[in-house]
CSV table of C-alpha atoms and ligand atoms in Angstrom, one decimal:
chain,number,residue,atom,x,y,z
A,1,UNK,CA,0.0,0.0,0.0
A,2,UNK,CA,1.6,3.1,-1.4
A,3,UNK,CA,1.4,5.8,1.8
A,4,UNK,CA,0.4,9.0,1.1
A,5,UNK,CA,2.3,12.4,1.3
A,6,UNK,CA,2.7,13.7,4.5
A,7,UNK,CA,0.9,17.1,4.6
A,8,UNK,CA,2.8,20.1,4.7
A,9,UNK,CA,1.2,21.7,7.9
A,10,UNK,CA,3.1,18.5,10.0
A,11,UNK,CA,6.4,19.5,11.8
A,12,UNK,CA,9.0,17.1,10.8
A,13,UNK,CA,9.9,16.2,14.1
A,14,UNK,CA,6.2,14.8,15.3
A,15,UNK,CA,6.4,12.2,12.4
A,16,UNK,CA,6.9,8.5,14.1
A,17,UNK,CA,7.5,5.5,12.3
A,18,UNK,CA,4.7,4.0,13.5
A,19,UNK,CA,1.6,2.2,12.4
A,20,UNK,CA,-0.9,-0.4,13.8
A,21,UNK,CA,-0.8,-2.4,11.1
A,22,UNK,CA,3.2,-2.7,10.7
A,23,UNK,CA,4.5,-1.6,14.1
A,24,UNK,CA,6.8,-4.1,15.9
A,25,UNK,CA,4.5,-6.8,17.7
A,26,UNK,CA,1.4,-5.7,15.1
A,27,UNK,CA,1.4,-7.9,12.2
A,28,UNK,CA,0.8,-11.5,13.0
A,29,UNK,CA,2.7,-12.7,15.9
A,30,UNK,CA,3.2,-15.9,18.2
A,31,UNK,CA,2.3,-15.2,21.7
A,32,UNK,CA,2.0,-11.2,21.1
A,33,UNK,CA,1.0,-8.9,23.4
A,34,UNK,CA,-0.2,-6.1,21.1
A,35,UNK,CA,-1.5,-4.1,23.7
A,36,UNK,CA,1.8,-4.2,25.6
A,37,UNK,CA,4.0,-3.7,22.5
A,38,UNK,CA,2.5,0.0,22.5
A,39,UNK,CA,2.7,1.4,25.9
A,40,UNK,CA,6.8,2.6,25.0
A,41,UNK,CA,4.5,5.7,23.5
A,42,UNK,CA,4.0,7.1,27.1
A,43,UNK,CA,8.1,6.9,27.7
A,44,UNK,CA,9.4,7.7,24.6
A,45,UNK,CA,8.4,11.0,22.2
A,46,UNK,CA,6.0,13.7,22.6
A,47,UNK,CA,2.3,12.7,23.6
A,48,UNK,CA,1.0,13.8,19.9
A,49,UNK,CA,3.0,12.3,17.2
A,50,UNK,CA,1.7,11.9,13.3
A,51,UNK,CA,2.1,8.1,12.0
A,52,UNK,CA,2.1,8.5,7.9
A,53,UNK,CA,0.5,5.2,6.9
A,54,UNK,CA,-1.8,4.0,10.3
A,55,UNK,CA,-5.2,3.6,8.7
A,56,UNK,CA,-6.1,-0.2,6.4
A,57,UNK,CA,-5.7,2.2,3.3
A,58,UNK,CA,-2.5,3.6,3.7
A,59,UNK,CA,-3.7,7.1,5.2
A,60,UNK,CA,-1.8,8.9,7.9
A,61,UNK,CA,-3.4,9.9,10.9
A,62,UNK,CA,-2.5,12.2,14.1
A,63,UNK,CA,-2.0,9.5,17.3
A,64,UNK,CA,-2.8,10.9,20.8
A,65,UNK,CA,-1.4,9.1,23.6
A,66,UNK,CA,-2.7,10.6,26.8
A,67,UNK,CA,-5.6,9.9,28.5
A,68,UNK,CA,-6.9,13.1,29.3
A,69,UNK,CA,-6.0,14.7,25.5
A,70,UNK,CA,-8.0,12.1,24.1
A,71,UNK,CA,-10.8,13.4,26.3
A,72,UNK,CA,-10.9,16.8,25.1
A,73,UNK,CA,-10.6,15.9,21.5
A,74,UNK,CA,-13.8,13.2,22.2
A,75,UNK,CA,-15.6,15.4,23.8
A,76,UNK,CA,-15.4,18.6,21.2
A,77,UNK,CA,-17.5,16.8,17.9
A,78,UNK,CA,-18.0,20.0,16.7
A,79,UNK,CA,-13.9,19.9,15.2
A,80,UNK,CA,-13.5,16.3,15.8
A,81,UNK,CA,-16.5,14.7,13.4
A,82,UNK,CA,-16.9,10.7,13.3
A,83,UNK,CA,-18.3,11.1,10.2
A,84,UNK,CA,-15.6,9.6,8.3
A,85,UNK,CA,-18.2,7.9,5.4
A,86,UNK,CA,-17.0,4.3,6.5
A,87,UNK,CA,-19.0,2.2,3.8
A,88,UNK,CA,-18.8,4.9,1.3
A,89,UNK,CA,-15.0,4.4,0.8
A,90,UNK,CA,-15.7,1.1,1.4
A,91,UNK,CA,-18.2,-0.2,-0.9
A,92,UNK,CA,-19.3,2.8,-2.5
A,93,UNK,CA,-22.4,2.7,-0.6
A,94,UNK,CA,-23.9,5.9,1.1
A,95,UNK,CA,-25.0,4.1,4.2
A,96,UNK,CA,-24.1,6.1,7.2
A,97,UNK,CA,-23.7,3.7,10.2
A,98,UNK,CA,-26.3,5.0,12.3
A,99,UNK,CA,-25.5,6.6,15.4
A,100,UNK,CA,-21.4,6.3,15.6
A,101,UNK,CA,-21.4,8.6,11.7
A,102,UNK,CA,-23.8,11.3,12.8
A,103,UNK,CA,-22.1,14.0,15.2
A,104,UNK,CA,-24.1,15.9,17.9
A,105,UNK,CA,-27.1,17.5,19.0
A,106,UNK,CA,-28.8,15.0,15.8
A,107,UNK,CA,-26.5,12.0,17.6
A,108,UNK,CA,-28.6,12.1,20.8
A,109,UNK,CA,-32.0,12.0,19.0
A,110,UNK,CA,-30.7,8.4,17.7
A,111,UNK,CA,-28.8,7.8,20.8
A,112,UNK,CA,-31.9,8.3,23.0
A,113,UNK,CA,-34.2,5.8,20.7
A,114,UNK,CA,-31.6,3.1,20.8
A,115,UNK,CA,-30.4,3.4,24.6
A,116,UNK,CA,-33.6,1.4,25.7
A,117,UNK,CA,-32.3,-1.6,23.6
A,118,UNK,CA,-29.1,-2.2,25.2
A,119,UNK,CA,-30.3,-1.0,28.6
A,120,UNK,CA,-29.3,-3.0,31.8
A,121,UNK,CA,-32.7,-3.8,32.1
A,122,UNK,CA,-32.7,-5.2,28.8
A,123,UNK,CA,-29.7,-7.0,29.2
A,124,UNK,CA,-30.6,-8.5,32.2
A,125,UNK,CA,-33.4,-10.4,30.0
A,126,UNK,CA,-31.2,-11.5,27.4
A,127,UNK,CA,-29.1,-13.0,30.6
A,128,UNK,CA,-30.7,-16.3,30.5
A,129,UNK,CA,-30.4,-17.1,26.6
A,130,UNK,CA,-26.6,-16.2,26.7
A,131,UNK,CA,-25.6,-18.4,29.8
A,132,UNK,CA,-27.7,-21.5,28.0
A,133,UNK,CA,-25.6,-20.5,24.6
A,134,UNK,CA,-22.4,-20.3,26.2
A,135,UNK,CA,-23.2,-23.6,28.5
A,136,UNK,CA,-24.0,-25.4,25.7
A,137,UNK,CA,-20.8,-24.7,23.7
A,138,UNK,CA,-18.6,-25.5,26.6
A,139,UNK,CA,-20.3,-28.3,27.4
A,140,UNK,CA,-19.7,-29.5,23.8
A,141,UNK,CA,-16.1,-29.3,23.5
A,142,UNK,CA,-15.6,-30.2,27.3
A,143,UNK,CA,-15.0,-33.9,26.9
A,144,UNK,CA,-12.5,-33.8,24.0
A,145,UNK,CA,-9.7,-32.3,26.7
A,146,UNK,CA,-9.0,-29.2,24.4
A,147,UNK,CA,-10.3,-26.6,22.2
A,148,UNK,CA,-9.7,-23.7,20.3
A,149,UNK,CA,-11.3,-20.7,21.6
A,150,UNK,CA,-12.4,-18.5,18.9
A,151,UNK,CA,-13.8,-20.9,16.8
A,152,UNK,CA,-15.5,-23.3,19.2
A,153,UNK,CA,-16.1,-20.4,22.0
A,154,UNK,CA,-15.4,-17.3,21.4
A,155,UNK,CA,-17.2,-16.8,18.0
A,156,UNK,CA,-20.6,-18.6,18.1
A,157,UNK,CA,-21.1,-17.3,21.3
A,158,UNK,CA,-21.0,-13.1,20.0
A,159,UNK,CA,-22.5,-14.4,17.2
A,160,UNK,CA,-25.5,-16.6,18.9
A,161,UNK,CA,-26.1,-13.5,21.5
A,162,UNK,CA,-26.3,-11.3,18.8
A,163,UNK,CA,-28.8,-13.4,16.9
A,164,UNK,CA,-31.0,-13.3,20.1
A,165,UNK,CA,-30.9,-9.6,20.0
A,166,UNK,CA,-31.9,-9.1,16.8
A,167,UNK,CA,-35.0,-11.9,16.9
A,168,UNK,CA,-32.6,-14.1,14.2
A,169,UNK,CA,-33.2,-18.0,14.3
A,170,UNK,CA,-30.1,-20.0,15.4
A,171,UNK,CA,-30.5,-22.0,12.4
A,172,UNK,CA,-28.7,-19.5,10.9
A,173,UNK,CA,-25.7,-19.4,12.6
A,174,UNK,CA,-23.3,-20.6,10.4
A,175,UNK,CA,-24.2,-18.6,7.8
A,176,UNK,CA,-23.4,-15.2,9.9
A,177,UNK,CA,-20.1,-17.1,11.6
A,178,UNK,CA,-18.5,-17.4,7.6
A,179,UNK,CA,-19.7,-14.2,7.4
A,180,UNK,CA,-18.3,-12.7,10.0
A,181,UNK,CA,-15.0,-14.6,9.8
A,182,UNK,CA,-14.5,-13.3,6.2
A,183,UNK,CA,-15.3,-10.0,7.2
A,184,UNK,CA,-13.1,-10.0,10.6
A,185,UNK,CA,-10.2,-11.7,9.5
A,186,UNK,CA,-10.4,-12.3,5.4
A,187,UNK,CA,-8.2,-10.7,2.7
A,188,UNK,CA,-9.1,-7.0,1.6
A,189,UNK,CA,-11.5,-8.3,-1.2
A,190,UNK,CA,-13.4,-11.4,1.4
A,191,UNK,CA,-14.1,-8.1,3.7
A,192,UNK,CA,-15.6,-5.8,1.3
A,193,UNK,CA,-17.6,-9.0,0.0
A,194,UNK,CA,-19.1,-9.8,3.2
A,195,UNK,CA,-20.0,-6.5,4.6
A,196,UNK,CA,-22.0,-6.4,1.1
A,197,UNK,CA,-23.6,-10.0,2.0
A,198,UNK,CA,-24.2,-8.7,5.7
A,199,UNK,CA,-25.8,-4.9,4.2
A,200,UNK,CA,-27.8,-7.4,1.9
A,201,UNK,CA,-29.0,-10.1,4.5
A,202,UNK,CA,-30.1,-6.9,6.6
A,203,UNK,CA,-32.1,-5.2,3.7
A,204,UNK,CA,-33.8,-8.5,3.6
A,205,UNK,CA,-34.6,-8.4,6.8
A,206,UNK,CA,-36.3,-5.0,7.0
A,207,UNK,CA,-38.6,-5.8,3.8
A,208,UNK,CA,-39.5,-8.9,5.5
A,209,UNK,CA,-40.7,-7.5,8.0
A,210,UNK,CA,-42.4,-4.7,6.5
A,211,UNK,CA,-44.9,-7.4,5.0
A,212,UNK,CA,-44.6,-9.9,8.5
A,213,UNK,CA,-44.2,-7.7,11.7
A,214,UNK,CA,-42.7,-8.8,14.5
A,215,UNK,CA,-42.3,-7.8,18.3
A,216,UNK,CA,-38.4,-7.5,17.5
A,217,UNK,CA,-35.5,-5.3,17.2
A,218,UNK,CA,-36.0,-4.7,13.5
A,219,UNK,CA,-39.9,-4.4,14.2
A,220,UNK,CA,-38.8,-1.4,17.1
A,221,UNK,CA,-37.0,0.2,14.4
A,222,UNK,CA,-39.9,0.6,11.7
A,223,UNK,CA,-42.3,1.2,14.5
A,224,UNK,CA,-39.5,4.4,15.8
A,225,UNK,CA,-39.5,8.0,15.5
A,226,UNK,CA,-36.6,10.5,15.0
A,227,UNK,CA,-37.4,14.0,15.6
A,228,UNK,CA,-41.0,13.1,15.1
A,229,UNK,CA,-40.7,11.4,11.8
A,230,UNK,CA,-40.1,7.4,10.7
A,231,UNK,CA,-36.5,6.5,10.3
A,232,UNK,CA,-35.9,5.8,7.2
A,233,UNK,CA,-34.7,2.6,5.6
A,234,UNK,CA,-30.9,3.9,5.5
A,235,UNK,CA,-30.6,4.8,8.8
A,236,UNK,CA,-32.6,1.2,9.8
A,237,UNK,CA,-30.1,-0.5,8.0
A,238,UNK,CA,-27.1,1.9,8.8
A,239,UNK,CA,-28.5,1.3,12.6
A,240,UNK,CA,-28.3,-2.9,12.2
A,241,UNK,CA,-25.2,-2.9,10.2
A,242,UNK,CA,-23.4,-1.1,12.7
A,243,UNK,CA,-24.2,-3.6,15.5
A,244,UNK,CA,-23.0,-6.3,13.3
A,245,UNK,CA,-19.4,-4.2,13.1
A,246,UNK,CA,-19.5,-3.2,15.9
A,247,UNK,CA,-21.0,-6.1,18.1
A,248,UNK,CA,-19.2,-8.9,17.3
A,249,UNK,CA,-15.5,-9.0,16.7
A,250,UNK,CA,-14.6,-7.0,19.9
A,251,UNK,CA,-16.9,-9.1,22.5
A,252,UNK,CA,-15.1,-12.5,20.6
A,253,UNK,CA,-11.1,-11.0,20.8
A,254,UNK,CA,-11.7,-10.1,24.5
A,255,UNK,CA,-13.1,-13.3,25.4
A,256,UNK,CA,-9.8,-14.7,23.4
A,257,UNK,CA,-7.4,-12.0,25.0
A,258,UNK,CA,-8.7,-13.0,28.5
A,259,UNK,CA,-9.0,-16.9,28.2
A,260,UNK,CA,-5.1,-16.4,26.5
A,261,UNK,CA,-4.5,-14.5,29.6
A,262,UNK,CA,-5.9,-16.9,32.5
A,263,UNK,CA,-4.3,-19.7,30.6
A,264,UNK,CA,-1.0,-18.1,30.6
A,265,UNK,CA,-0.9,-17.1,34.1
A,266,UNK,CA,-2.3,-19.9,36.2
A,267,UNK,CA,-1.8,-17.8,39.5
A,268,UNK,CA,-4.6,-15.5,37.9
A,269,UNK,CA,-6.6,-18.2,37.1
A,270,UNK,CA,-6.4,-19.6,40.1
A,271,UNK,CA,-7.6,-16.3,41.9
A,272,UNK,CA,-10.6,-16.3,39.8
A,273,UNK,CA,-11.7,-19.8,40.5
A,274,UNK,CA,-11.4,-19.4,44.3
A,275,UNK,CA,-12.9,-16.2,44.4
A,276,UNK,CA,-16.3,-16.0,41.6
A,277,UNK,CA,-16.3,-12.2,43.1
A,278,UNK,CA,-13.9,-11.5,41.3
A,279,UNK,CA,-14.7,-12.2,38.1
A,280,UNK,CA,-16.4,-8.6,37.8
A,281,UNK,CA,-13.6,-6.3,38.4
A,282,UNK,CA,-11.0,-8.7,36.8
A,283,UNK,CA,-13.2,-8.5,33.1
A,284,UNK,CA,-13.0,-4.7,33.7
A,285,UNK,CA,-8.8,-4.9,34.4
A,286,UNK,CA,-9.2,-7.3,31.2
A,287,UNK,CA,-10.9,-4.5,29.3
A,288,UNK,CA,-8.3,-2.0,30.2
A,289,UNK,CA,-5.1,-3.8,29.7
A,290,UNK,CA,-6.3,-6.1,26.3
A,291,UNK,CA,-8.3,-3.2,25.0
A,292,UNK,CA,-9.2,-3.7,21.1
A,293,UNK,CA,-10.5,-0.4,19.5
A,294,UNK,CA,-9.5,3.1,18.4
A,295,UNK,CA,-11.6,6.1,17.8
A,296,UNK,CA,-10.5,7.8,15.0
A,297,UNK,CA,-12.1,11.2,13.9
A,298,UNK,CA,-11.9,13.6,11.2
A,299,UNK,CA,-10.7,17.2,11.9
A,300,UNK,CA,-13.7,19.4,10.5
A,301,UNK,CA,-12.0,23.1,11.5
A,302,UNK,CA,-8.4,23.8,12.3
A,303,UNK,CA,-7.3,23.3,15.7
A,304,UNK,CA,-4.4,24.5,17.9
A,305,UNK,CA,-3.5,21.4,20.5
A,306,UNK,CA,-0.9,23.0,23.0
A,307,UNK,CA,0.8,25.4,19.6
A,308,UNK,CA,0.4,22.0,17.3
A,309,UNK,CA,-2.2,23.1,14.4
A,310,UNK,CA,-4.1,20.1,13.3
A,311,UNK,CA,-5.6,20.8,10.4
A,312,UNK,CA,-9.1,20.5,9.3
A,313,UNK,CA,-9.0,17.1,7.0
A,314,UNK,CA,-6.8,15.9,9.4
A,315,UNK,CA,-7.3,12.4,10.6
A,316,UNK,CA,-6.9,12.1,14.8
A,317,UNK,CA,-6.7,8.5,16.0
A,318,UNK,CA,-7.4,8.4,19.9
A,319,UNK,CA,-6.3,4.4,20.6
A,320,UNK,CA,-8.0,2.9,23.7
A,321,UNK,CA,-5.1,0.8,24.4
A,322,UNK,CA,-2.5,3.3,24.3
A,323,UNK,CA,-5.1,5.5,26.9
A,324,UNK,CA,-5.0,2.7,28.8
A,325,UNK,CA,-1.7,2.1,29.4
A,326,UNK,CA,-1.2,6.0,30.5
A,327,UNK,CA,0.8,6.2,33.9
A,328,UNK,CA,-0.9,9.3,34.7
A,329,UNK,CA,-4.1,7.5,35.0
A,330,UNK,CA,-2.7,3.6,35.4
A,331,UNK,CA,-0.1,3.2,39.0
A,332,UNK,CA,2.3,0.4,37.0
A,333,UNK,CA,-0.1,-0.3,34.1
A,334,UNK,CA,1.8,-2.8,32.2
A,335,UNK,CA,0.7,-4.8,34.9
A,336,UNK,CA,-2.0,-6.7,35.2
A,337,UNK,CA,-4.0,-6.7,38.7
A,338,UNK,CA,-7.7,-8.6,38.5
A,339,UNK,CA,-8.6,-6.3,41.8
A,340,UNK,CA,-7.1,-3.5,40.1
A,341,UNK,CA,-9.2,0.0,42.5
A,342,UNK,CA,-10.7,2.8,40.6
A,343,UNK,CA,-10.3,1.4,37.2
A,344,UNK,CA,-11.9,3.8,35.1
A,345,UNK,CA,-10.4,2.7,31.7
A,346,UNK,CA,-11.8,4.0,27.9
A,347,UNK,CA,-12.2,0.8,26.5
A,348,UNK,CA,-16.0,1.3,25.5
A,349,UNK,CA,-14.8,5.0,24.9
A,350,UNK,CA,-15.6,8.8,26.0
A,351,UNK,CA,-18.0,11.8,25.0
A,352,UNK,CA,-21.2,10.7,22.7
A,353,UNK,CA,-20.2,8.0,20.7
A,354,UNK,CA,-19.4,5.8,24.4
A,355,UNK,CA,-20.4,2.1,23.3
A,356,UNK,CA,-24.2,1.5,23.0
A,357,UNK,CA,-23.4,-2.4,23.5
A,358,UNK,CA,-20.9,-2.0,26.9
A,359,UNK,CA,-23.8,-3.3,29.3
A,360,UNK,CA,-23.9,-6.4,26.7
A,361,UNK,CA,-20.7,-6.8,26.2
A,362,UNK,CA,-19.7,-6.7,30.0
A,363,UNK,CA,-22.3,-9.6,30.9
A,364,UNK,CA,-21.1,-11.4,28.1
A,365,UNK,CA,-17.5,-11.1,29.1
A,366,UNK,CA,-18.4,-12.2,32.9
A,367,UNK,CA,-21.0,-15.3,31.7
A,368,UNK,CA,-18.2,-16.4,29.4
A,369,UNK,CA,-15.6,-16.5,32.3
A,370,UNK,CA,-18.0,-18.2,35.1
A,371,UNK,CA,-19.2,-20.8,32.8
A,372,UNK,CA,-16.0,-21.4,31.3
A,373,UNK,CA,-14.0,-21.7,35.0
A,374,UNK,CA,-17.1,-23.3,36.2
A,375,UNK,CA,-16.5,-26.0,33.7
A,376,UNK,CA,-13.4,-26.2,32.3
A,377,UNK,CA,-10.8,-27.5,34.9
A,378,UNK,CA,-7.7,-25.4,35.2
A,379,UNK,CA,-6.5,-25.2,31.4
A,380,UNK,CA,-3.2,-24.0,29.9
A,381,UNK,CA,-2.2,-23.1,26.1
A,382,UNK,CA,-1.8,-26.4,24.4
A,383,UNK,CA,2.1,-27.3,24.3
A,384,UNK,CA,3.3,-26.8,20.8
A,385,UNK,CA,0.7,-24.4,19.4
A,386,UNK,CA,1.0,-20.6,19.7
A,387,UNK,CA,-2.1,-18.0,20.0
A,388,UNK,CA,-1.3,-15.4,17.5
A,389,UNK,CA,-2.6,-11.7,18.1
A,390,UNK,CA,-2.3,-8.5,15.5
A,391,UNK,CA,-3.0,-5.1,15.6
A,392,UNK,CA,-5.3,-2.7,12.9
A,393,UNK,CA,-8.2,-1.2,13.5
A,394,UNK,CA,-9.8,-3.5,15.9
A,395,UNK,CA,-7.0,-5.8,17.5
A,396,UNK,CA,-7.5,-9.4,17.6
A,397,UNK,CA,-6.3,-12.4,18.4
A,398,UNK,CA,-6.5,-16.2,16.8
A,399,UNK,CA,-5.3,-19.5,17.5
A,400,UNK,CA,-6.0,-19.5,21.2
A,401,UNK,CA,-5.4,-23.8,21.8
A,402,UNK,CA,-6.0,-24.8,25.5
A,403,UNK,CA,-6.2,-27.7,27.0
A,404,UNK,CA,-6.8,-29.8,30.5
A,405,UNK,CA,-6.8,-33.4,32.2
A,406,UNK,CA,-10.3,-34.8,33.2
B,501,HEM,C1,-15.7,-5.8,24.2
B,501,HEM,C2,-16.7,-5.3,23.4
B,501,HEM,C3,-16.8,-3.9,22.9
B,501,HEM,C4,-15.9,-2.9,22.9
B,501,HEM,C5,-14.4,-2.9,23.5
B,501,HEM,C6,-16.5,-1.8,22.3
B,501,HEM,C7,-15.9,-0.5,22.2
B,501,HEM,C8,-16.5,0.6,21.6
B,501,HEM,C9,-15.9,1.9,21.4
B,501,HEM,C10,-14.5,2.2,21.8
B,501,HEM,C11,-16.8,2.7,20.8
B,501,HEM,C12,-16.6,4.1,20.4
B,501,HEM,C13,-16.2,4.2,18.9
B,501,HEM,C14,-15.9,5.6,18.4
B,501,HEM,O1,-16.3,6.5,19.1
B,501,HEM,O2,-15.3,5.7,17.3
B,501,HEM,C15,-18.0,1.9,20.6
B,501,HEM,C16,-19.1,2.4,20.0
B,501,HEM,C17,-20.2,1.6,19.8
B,501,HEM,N1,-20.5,0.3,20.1
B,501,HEM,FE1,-19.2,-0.8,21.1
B,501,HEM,N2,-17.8,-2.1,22.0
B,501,HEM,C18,-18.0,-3.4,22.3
B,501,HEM,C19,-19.2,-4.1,22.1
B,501,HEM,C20,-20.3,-3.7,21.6
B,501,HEM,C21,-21.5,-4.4,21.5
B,501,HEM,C22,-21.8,-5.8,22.0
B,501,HEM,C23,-22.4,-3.6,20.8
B,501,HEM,C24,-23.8,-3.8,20.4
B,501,HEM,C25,-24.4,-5.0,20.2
B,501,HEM,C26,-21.7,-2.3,20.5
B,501,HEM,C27,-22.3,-1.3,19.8
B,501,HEM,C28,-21.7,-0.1,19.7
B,501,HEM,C29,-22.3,1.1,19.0
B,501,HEM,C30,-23.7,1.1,18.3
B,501,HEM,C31,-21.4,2.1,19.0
B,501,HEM,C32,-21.6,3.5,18.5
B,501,HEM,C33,-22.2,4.4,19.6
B,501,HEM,C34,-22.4,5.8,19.1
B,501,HEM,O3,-21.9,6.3,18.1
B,501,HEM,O4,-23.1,6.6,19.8
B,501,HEM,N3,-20.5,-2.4,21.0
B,501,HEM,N4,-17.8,0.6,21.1
């Protein structure tokens, strides 16, 4: 991928070879530690830099390294837009992915008809269906001694929970796993054909039940009102395509970074298995130290940050796991502490755009880890097999091979 020019506006000295797709520890690699391998940021070079090729397509984006600077550039839309038209330099297609594209005050009139759908409340009654999923998955691969978490685990289970969400028969299950495999983790040209496959299947969906309704997600949406009007079928499907991006590959990696983890560090695992109380706090240390996602945002009007102009055009990438790892917020955060106090990490983000799944993807995080412990006995990474973790826009991990006696 040829990189682009760096623009003039960028002082020579902030540019940092640097990249999360070709940064040491970001392309493939055996027993990684992704998050890790990008924590020298906070000890090494100024807390703004400009990486010249750090997005899939080559572009170069402004990185921000601290914490509290990534707050104030998440929490000022009005020059930092996340309107970035995703799918239309995608696929070509002007679907705007419906709420993270649209910037405030029209983001909270989406944001306040689709909080009721991922509420606690709601969550707690989707608690039942995704302990049974996740039961029944361990409970298939228990016997055999081994497994390999993202495909036997990891996977289904995002994928089953988010069928249950969206009022989508099981029997279709394999269907959405190839898709979302090919999408997640297929060349260039498998992604852009599946997120076409996935925009299609979700068209589908809305016509059919235009003619059948149903007391469902997609049935909420036709029945919904923005600003006193019917959504429209864009932002319907703009609505359910984002969940499918957005919903999926981040709950599976951070099942597969913390299952790696426990596996890796028996003393942990240990801890967790005497003490079921702790399963809560340690998902949230999890989150914080294996965190998956950055925001990135589009500078709409110049901005000075402390005498540095970023330019309007400008992309700004504010990386989760580099927050994360931020001393001034983090006492010794390299390390990993399952009790860790006050843990107020960004992995599900700050300002408007703070995940709309985070109460979903926190229960399924902590049912994945009780049932798992619960039935699984203590388990290690299979001798003579590697997990492999990457970086890129979403970080990820594959291969995770455990196995166990009895
Ligand atoms: C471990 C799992 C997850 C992580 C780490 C995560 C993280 C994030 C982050 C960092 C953002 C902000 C993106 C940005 O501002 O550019 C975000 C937004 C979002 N997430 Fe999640 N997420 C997870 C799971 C989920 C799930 C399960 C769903 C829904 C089923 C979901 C739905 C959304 C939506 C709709 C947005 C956009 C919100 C808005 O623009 O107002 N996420 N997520």
């Amino acid at each position: 991928m040829q990189p682009h020019a760096i623009p003039d506006h960028v002082p020579p000295g902030l540019v940092r070879d640097f990249s999360y797709f070709r940064s040491p520890g970001m392309a493939r690699t055996p027993n990684g530690d992704p998050q890790a391998a990008l924590s020298f940021v906070h000890y090494s070079g100024p807390p703004i830099f400009y990486a010249p090729a750090n997005t899939y397509d080559g572009r170069g984006t402004w990185v921000i390294t601290r914490a509290d600077d990534q707050r104030r550039i998440l929490q000022n839309p009005e020059t930092f837009s996340s309107n970035r038209g995703i799918f239309k330099a995608a696929l070509g297609e002007d679907l705007p992915m419906v709420p993270l594209e649209v910037d405030p005050p029209d983001h909270q009139s989406y944001r306040a008809l689709q909080n009721p759908l991922l509420s606690p409340k709601r969550v707690d009654a989707m608690e039942a269906g995704a302990r049974e999923r996740a039961v029944r998955l361990i409970e298939g691969f228990k016997a055999k001694g081994s497994c390999e978490v993202m495909n036997d685990f990891a996977f289904p289970f995002a994928v089953g929970v988010f069928l249950q969400f969206l009022g989508v028969s099981d029997d279709r299950r394999d269907e959405f796993l190839g898709w979302a495999d090919d999408q997640f983790h297929g060349t260039l040209e498998k992604r852009l054909a599946a997120m076409r496959t996935v925009v299609d299947f979700m068209r589908g969906l809305l016509e059919q039940r235009k003619r059948e309704p149903a007391d469902d997600f997609v049935g909420f949406l036709l029945q919904a009102k923005v600003k006193d009007r019917p959504l429209t079928d864009k932002e319907i499907l703009g609505i359910a395509v984002l969940l499918f991006e957005a919903g999926l590959d981040t709950v599976a990696a951070a099942l597969g970074f913390d299952l790696c983890h426990l596996a890796k560090h028996p003393d942990d695992q240990q801890r967790l298995r005497d003490d079921r109380e702790l399963i809560k706090p340690a998902v949230e240390e999890f989150f914080r130290a294996y965190s998956t996602v950055q925001m990135l945002r589009k500078a709409v009007k110049d901005y000075d940050f402390d005498g540095i102009l970023i330019k309007a055009g400008d992309l700004v990438s504010c990386p989760t796991m580099i927050a994360n790892r931020d001393p001034a917020e983090f006492p010794d955060p390299d390390r990993i502490d399952l009790a860790r106090d006050n843990n107020r990490h960004t992995a599900f983000a700050y300002g408007p755009h703070r995940c709309l799944g985070s109460h979903l993807a926190r229960r399924e995080l902590i049912i994945g880890l009780e049932e798992f412990l619960a039935r699984i006995p203590t388990f290690r990474i299979k001798p003579g097999t590697a997990p492999l973790t990457y970086g890129g826009h979403v970080f990820g991990i594959e291969n995770v091979v455990l196995d166990w006696e009895g």
